[in-house]
Amino acid sequence: MENVLSNITKALNSMQSMRPMRYDPDEDWSASVAPRNSSESSFSSVRWENIRPFPAGVAANQMWEEWNRYIENFEMAATLSNANDPVRRSQLLFLSMGTELQGIVRAAKLRPSLTDANCYRKFVANIGNYFQSMTDASAEHEAFSNMKQLKSENAVAFHARLVAKVRLCGYSPTDHDRFVRSQLLKGLRNKDLVRAARTYGHDTNYIVQAATRDEAYEAETTPTDNKEPLAVNRVHRTSPAYDSMRKRSRTDNGGPQPKRTRTNQHAERRFTQDRGRRSRCRRCNGRTHSSLPCPALSRNCNFCGEQGHYAITCRRAHVRQVQVKSNVSPTRDDDGQMDQTEV
């Protein structure tokens, strides 16, 4: 009986030792795991300013596109830090991805076991496949079909946006170039170049190069706003009359009027009167006759009787008027009223 019990106990112990234990890969990330290659255990200090965290607040259908850009920059920074060991690189990736992405990775259980020789590749593939599954290929195809070159965007930047967007549409990798070329011709602003590319069958690289050269030519031949003030200042220095013409045009167009002082008003009024006197004939008091003879040359004055002028311009008449005015002075009568008395 004792032998039977001992045999049963041994059998149970052997079965329990053969039962597979549940293994959690996340336990490796909290434990200290030695690098697989001891020669690579010491790598240069990481420059964290070169490794930016994954952006927060990215829409679910855009995470795959953002992840592709992020992992490309991370791998360059990790290579510069000589983090070539898969364990160290996986840990460095998890630390640098930011709090939001770390929570997503933990919740979806995307971290592989660090004891695996390909742990880093599996880690990157798990995250990429997870974000790709949340991407709506139909919506991305619709957005790709409506992409156009922006007004302030050059052809190179527009082509780069198309290349990044075509990866999200679910197309075959062999068809990416064909779709990019088709949408590039559809969205370019230079329609003359588009017509030539469709006529002669230019490839994508040739189209981008031609569009870039055309943009450079347009930038050289189109005058900019910064060059106009230089030309105006140069004319202002060489031509003294330019300033007065500019002030006159500004006043005529309703611009700010120059400030007028009492001295300026007196000078302007005097100039106007002198100009009026100079523009009249001293014999007939009419407008200047230019090359024609004055009609008063053959007429006699009604005041003094002399020939050669009219009475309106007679100097004796003016002298007589002055004398008469000087001989008349105001006086008061007994009633306090003003009266004119000739002295």
Tab-separated table of C-alpha atoms in Angstrom:
chain	number	residue	atom	x	y	z
A	1	MET	CA	0.000	0.000	0.000
A	2	GLU	CA	2.789	2.336	0.860
A	3	ASN	CA	4.460	1.585	-2.451
A	4	VAL	CA	1.293	2.478	-4.338
A	5	LEU	CA	0.963	5.813	-2.561
A	6	SER	CA	4.567	6.681	-3.192
A	7	ASN	CA	4.210	5.894	-6.875
A	8	ILE	CA	1.117	8.111	-7.138
A	9	THR	CA	2.950	10.960	-5.428
A	10	LYS	CA	5.897	10.676	-7.821
A	11	ALA	CA	3.566	10.664	-10.815
A	12	LEU	CA	1.778	13.813	-9.655
A	13	ASN	CA	5.062	15.595	-9.066
A	14	SER	CA	6.334	14.651	-12.505
A	15	MET	CA	3.118	15.867	-14.158
A	16	GLN	CA	3.292	19.191	-12.319
A	17	SER	CA	6.870	19.715	-13.437
A	18	MET	CA	5.904	18.984	-17.054
A	19	ARG	CA	2.927	21.434	-17.033
A	20	PRO	CA	3.883	24.644	-18.936
A	21	MET	CA	3.955	27.726	-16.754
A	22	ARG	CA	2.279	30.954	-17.874
A	23	TYR	CA	4.903	33.434	-19.042
A	24	ASP	CA	4.373	37.207	-19.147
A	25	PRO	CA	6.767	39.011	-21.528
A	26	ASP	CA	6.232	42.308	-19.686
A	27	GLU	CA	8.089	40.911	-16.674
A	28	ASP	CA	11.355	41.163	-18.606
A	29	TRP	CA	10.894	44.929	-19.011
A	30	SER	CA	10.720	45.519	-15.258
A	31	ALA	CA	13.630	43.162	-14.512
A	32	SER	CA	17.290	43.716	-15.220
A	33	VAL	CA	18.148	41.920	-18.446
A	34	ALA	CA	21.752	41.752	-19.526
A	35	PRO	CA	22.568	42.615	-23.137
A	36	ARG	CA	23.024	39.706	-25.467
A	37	ASN	CA	26.466	40.909	-26.517
A	38	SER	CA	28.694	41.952	-23.624
A	39	SER	CA	30.908	44.027	-25.911
A	40	GLU	CA	27.967	46.331	-26.648
A	41	SER	CA	26.829	46.717	-23.046
A	42	SER	CA	28.499	50.147	-22.754
A	43	PHE	CA	27.298	52.638	-25.349
A	44	SER	CA	27.771	56.358	-25.585
A	45	SER	CA	25.517	58.681	-23.624
A	46	VAL	CA	22.186	59.327	-25.276
A	47	ARG	CA	21.428	62.883	-26.389
A	48	TRP	CA	17.770	63.055	-25.470
A	49	GLU	CA	17.290	66.302	-27.385
A	50	ASN	CA	17.813	64.244	-30.566
A	51	ILE	CA	15.024	61.829	-29.570
A	52	ARG	CA	11.738	63.662	-29.332
A	53	PRO	CA	8.763	61.874	-27.749
A	54	PHE	CA	5.879	60.640	-29.821
A	55	PRO	CA	3.414	63.520	-30.395
A	56	ALA	CA	0.397	63.555	-28.114
A	57	GLY	CA	-3.174	63.955	-29.315
A	58	VAL	CA	-2.701	62.255	-32.696
A	59	ALA	CA	-5.903	60.934	-34.264
A	60	ALA	CA	-6.237	57.163	-34.372
A	61	ASN	CA	-6.332	57.027	-38.180
A	62	GLN	CA	-3.134	59.101	-38.382
A	63	MET	CA	-1.021	57.239	-35.812
A	64	TRP	CA	0.500	54.877	-38.344
A	65	GLU	CA	1.682	57.753	-40.516
A	66	GLU	CA	3.122	59.546	-37.479
A	67	TRP	CA	4.710	56.329	-36.206
A	68	ASN	CA	6.588	55.788	-39.464
A	69	ARG	CA	8.164	59.250	-39.151
A	70	TYR	CA	8.923	58.772	-35.473
A	71	ILE	CA	10.620	55.390	-35.763
A	72	GLU	CA	12.796	56.619	-38.631
A	73	ASN	CA	14.112	59.502	-36.526
A	74	PHE	CA	14.548	57.261	-33.495
A	75	GLU	CA	16.662	54.710	-35.315
A	76	MET	CA	19.024	57.421	-36.551
A	77	ALA	CA	19.400	58.813	-33.024
A	78	ALA	CA	19.941	55.333	-31.566
A	79	THR	CA	22.617	54.585	-34.160
A	80	LEU	CA	24.430	57.815	-33.296
A	81	SER	CA	24.346	56.747	-29.629
A	82	ASN	CA	25.785	53.336	-30.583
A	83	ALA	CA	22.762	51.531	-29.103
A	84	ASN	CA	23.030	48.512	-31.381
A	85	ASP	CA	22.101	45.809	-28.900
A	86	PRO	CA	18.426	44.792	-29.412
A	87	VAL	CA	17.693	44.770	-25.671
A	88	ARG	CA	19.157	48.221	-25.071
A	89	ARG	CA	17.519	49.639	-28.186
A	90	SER	CA	14.105	48.231	-27.195
A	91	GLN	CA	14.375	49.736	-23.720
A	92	LEU	CA	15.536	53.047	-25.146
A	93	LEU	CA	12.589	53.089	-27.559
A	94	PHE	CA	10.085	52.490	-24.786
A	95	LEU	CA	11.569	55.229	-22.590
A	96	SER	CA	11.636	57.819	-25.344
A	97	MET	CA	8.169	57.307	-26.834
A	98	GLY	CA	6.328	59.389	-24.237
A	99	THR	CA	3.642	58.732	-21.646
A	100	GLU	CA	0.667	58.498	-24.011
A	101	LEU	CA	2.243	55.972	-26.358
A	102	GLN	CA	3.618	53.973	-23.425
A	103	GLY	CA	0.080	53.563	-22.107
A	104	ILE	CA	-1.120	52.352	-25.514
A	105	VAL	CA	1.725	49.829	-25.746
A	106	ARG	CA	1.020	48.478	-22.254
A	107	ALA	CA	-2.734	48.223	-22.820
A	108	ALA	CA	-2.356	46.408	-26.152
A	109	LYS	CA	0.500	44.197	-24.828
A	110	LEU	CA	2.798	45.039	-27.723
A	111	ARG	CA	6.100	44.501	-25.905
A	112	PRO	CA	7.851	41.217	-26.754
A	113	SER	CA	10.129	39.269	-24.462
A	114	LEU	CA	13.583	40.788	-24.084
A	115	THR	CA	15.079	37.304	-24.080
A	116	ASP	CA	14.237	37.013	-27.762
A	117	ALA	CA	17.143	37.744	-30.112
A	118	ASN	CA	14.832	39.766	-32.392
A	119	CYS	CA	13.026	41.608	-29.604
A	120	TYR	CA	13.593	45.064	-31.115
A	121	ARG	CA	12.325	44.117	-34.579
A	122	LYS	CA	9.273	42.429	-33.099
A	123	PHE	CA	8.625	45.428	-30.876
A	124	VAL	CA	8.645	47.836	-33.828
A	125	ALA	CA	6.562	45.466	-35.975
A	126	ASN	CA	3.943	44.997	-33.251
A	127	ILE	CA	3.418	48.741	-32.879
A	128	GLY	CA	3.360	49.315	-36.642
A	129	ASN	CA	0.835	46.544	-37.284
A	130	TYR	CA	-1.355	47.751	-34.433
A	131	PHE	CA	-1.517	51.301	-35.763
A	132	GLN	CA	-1.995	50.086	-39.332
A	133	SER	CA	-5.059	48.114	-38.273
A	134	MET	CA	-6.662	51.361	-37.051
A	135	THR	CA	-6.127	53.105	-40.407
A	136	ASP	CA	-9.103	53.375	-42.768
A	137	ALA	CA	-7.681	52.738	-46.232
A	138	SER	CA	-10.807	54.047	-47.971
A	139	ALA	CA	-10.676	57.371	-46.140
A	140	GLU	CA	-6.951	57.710	-46.816
A	141	HIS	CA	-7.537	56.972	-50.505
A	142	GLU	CA	-10.178	59.710	-50.648
A	143	ALA	CA	-7.840	62.183	-48.933
A	144	PHE	CA	-4.984	61.215	-51.249
A	145	SER	CA	-7.129	61.765	-54.338
A	146	ASN	CA	-7.958	65.337	-53.227
A	147	MET	CA	-4.410	66.438	-52.415
A	148	LYS	CA	-3.253	69.573	-54.267
A	149	GLN	CA	-0.206	71.793	-54.144
A	150	LEU	CA	-0.664	74.616	-51.665
A	151	LYS	CA	-0.124	78.222	-52.679
A	152	SER	CA	2.986	78.646	-50.526
A	153	GLU	CA	4.265	75.090	-51.107
A	154	ASN	CA	6.999	74.157	-53.550
A	155	ALA	CA	6.896	71.096	-55.775
A	156	VAL	CA	9.425	69.130	-53.703
A	157	ALA	CA	7.373	69.481	-50.517
A	158	PHE	CA	4.181	68.525	-52.349
A	159	HIS	CA	5.830	65.392	-53.730
A	160	ALA	CA	7.045	64.456	-50.229
A	161	ARG	CA	3.510	64.740	-48.862
A	162	LEU	CA	2.215	62.474	-51.602
A	163	VAL	CA	4.859	59.834	-50.909
A	164	ALA	CA	4.040	59.821	-47.182
A	165	LYS	CA	0.295	59.657	-47.810
A	166	VAL	CA	0.319	56.892	-50.411
A	167	ARG	CA	1.647	54.420	-47.832
A	168	LEU	CA	-1.597	54.700	-45.875
A	169	CYS	CA	-3.938	53.919	-48.765
A	170	GLY	CA	-3.409	50.167	-48.817
A	171	TYR	CA	-1.952	50.112	-52.329
A	172	SER	CA	0.569	47.558	-53.434
A	173	PRO	CA	4.164	48.818	-52.999
A	174	THR	CA	4.721	48.319	-56.712
A	175	ASP	CA	1.869	50.754	-57.478
A	176	HIS	CA	3.038	53.574	-55.199
A	177	ASP	CA	5.047	55.366	-57.884
A	178	ARG	CA	2.202	55.181	-60.376
A	179	PHE	CA	-0.326	56.669	-57.943
A	180	VAL	CA	2.112	59.374	-56.819
A	181	ARG	CA	2.810	60.459	-60.410
A	182	SER	CA	-0.895	60.542	-61.251
A	183	GLN	CA	-1.777	62.694	-58.239
A	184	LEU	CA	1.296	64.888	-58.753
A	185	LEU	CA	0.090	65.822	-62.235
A	186	LYS	CA	-3.418	66.336	-60.916
A	187	GLY	CA	-2.428	68.665	-58.078
A	188	LEU	CA	0.442	70.723	-59.534
A	189	ARG	CA	-0.242	74.437	-60.039
A	190	ASN	CA	1.977	74.660	-63.149
A	191	LYS	CA	-0.479	73.456	-65.780
A	192	ASP	CA	1.957	74.061	-68.651
A	193	LEU	CA	4.358	71.579	-67.085
A	194	VAL	CA	1.507	69.125	-66.516
A	195	ARG	CA	0.531	69.314	-70.194
A	196	ALA	CA	4.117	68.708	-71.315
A	197	ALA	CA	4.541	65.787	-68.879
A	198	ARG	CA	1.395	64.101	-70.143
A	199	THR	CA	2.387	64.690	-73.763
A	200	TYR	CA	5.959	63.410	-73.543
A	201	GLY	CA	5.505	60.891	-70.709
A	202	HIS	CA	8.014	62.349	-68.243
A	203	ASP	CA	8.672	60.355	-65.087
A	204	THR	CA	8.125	61.630	-61.550
A	205	ASN	CA	11.716	62.728	-60.892
A	206	TYR	CA	11.845	64.747	-64.111
A	207	ILE	CA	8.531	66.446	-63.292
A	208	VAL	CA	9.722	67.463	-59.818
A	209	GLN	CA	13.044	68.777	-61.179
A	210	ALA	CA	11.344	70.767	-63.930
A	211	ALA	CA	8.839	72.254	-61.487
A	212	THR	CA	11.651	73.243	-59.115
A	213	ARG	CA	13.596	74.990	-61.882
A	214	ASP	CA	10.486	76.818	-63.036
A	215	GLU	CA	9.820	78.012	-59.472
A	216	ALA	CA	13.394	79.279	-59.186
A	217	TYR	CA	13.040	81.167	-62.468
A	218	GLU	CA	9.776	82.748	-61.345
A	219	ALA	CA	11.370	83.825	-58.067
A	220	GLU	CA	14.238	85.548	-59.912
A	221	THR	CA	12.095	87.381	-62.466
A	222	THR	CA	9.234	88.431	-60.181
A	223	PRO	CA	9.985	91.701	-58.342
A	224	THR	CA	9.588	91.494	-54.608
A	225	ASP	CA	8.178	94.090	-52.262
A	226	ASN	CA	11.586	94.615	-50.659
A	227	LYS	CA	13.085	95.944	-53.897
A	228	GLU	CA	10.497	98.689	-54.559
A	229	PRO	CA	11.461	101.020	-51.690
A	230	LEU	CA	15.098	100.896	-52.798
A	231	ALA	CA	14.162	102.099	-56.296
A	232	VAL	CA	12.008	104.910	-54.900
A	233	ASN	CA	14.748	106.074	-52.552
A	234	ARG	CA	17.253	106.090	-55.368
A	235	VAL	CA	14.987	108.305	-57.524
A	236	HIS	CA	14.374	110.560	-54.536
A	237	ARG	CA	18.079	111.192	-54.075
A	238	THR	CA	18.965	111.825	-57.711
A	239	SER	CA	15.919	113.955	-58.628
A	240	PRO	CA	15.200	116.965	-56.357
A	241	ALA	CA	11.875	117.577	-58.111
A	242	TYR	CA	10.638	114.089	-57.201
A	243	ASP	CA	9.860	115.108	-53.620
A	244	SER	CA	7.682	118.075	-54.642
A	245	MET	CA	5.857	115.978	-57.248
A	246	ARG	CA	5.248	113.291	-54.659
A	247	LYS	CA	3.854	115.807	-52.152
A	248	ARG	CA	1.605	117.347	-54.801
A	249	SER	CA	0.219	113.981	-55.861
A	250	ARG	CA	-0.337	112.991	-52.256
A	251	THR	CA	-2.306	116.198	-51.634
A	252	ASP	CA	-4.363	115.770	-54.806
A	253	ASN	CA	-5.219	112.186	-53.911
A	254	GLY	CA	-6.653	113.163	-50.552
A	255	GLY	CA	-3.505	112.523	-48.550
A	256	PRO	CA	-2.404	114.470	-45.463
A	257	GLN	CA	-2.296	118.228	-46.042
A	258	PRO	CA	0.861	120.108	-45.036
A	259	LYS	CA	0.580	122.200	-41.897
A	260	ARG	CA	-0.092	125.850	-42.738
A	261	THR	CA	1.249	128.601	-40.477
A	262	ARG	CA	0.430	132.328	-40.477
A	263	THR	CA	3.706	133.117	-42.250
A	264	ASN	CA	3.009	130.553	-44.951
A	265	GLN	CA	-0.516	131.898	-45.501
A	266	HIS	CA	0.748	135.491	-45.850
A	267	ALA	CA	3.452	134.462	-48.298
A	268	GLU	CA	0.989	132.426	-50.331
A	269	ARG	CA	-1.550	135.280	-50.486
A	270	ARG	CA	1.156	137.757	-51.480
A	271	PHE	CA	2.425	135.443	-54.178
A	272	THR	CA	-1.107	135.074	-55.557
A	273	GLN	CA	-1.647	138.825	-55.689
A	274	ASP	CA	1.710	139.491	-57.328
A	275	ARG	CA	1.081	136.782	-59.849
A	276	GLY	CA	-2.306	138.377	-60.662
A	277	ARG	CA	-0.747	141.774	-61.181
A	278	ARG	CA	2.018	140.405	-63.323
A	279	SER	CA	-0.470	138.589	-65.524
A	280	ARG	CA	-2.360	141.841	-66.432
A	281	CYS	CA	-1.399	144.600	-68.887
A	282	ARG	CA	-0.309	147.903	-67.280
A	283	ARG	CA	-1.982	149.924	-70.095
A	284	CYS	CA	-5.449	148.367	-70.393
A	285	ASN	CA	-5.576	146.248	-67.212
A	286	GLY	CA	-6.458	143.240	-69.347
A	287	ARG	CA	-4.784	139.877	-69.750
A	288	THR	CA	-1.330	139.830	-71.240
A	289	HIS	CA	-1.366	140.068	-75.017
A	290	SER	CA	1.741	137.961	-75.695
A	291	SER	CA	2.861	139.020	-79.215
A	292	LEU	CA	-0.308	141.061	-80.063
A	293	PRO	CA	-0.312	144.898	-79.654
A	294	CYS	CA	-2.259	146.420	-76.758
A	295	PRO	CA	-5.519	148.137	-77.899
A	296	ALA	CA	-4.840	151.058	-75.522
A	297	LEU	CA	-1.799	152.193	-77.494
A	298	SER	CA	-4.018	154.096	-79.971
A	299	ARG	CA	-6.579	155.335	-77.429
A	300	ASN	CA	-6.679	158.460	-75.242
A	301	CYS	CA	-7.211	158.385	-71.496
A	302	ASN	CA	-10.602	159.782	-70.409
A	303	PHE	CA	-9.064	161.261	-67.281
A	304	CYS	CA	-5.788	162.871	-68.296
A	305	GLY	CA	-6.258	162.938	-72.077
A	306	GLU	CA	-2.921	161.328	-72.811
A	307	GLN	CA	-2.611	158.549	-75.396
A	308	GLY	CA	-1.407	155.059	-74.590
A	309	HIS	CA	-3.541	153.894	-71.675
A	310	TYR	CA	-7.033	153.667	-70.291
A	311	ALA	CA	-8.425	155.653	-67.380
A	312	ILE	CA	-8.495	152.508	-65.214
A	313	THR	CA	-4.717	152.355	-65.351
A	314	CYS	CA	-4.096	156.117	-65.259
A	315	ARG	CA	-1.608	157.028	-62.576
A	316	ARG	CA	-2.968	160.565	-62.229
A	317	ALA	CA	-6.384	159.201	-61.443
A	318	HIS	CA	-4.946	157.052	-58.653
A	319	VAL	CA	-3.053	160.025	-57.231
A	320	ARG	CA	-6.266	162.106	-57.286
A	321	GLN	CA	-8.187	159.417	-55.440
A	322	VAL	CA	-5.534	159.219	-52.742
A	323	GLN	CA	-5.605	162.985	-52.260
A	324	VAL	CA	-9.376	163.067	-51.974
A	325	LYS	CA	-9.378	160.282	-49.368
A	326	SER	CA	-6.727	162.057	-47.306
A	327	ASN	CA	-8.721	165.345	-47.267
A	328	VAL	CA	-11.872	163.705	-45.907
A	329	SER	CA	-11.991	162.976	-42.149
A	330	PRO	CA	-14.884	161.775	-39.935
A	331	THR	CA	-16.506	164.280	-37.490
A	332	ARG	CA	-19.386	164.131	-35.012
A	333	ASP	CA	-22.417	166.415	-35.030
A	334	ASP	CA	-24.271	167.597	-32.014
A	335	ASP	CA	-26.455	164.499	-32.018
A	336	GLY	CA	-23.417	162.167	-31.827
A	337	GLN	CA	-23.755	160.930	-35.396
A	338	MET	CA	-20.854	160.508	-37.779
A	339	ASP	CA	-20.558	163.065	-40.608
A	340	GLN	CA	-18.092	163.522	-43.442
A	341	THR	CA	-16.572	167.039	-43.537
A	342	GLU	CA	-14.199	168.158	-46.192
A	343	VAL	CA	-11.165	169.931	-44.774
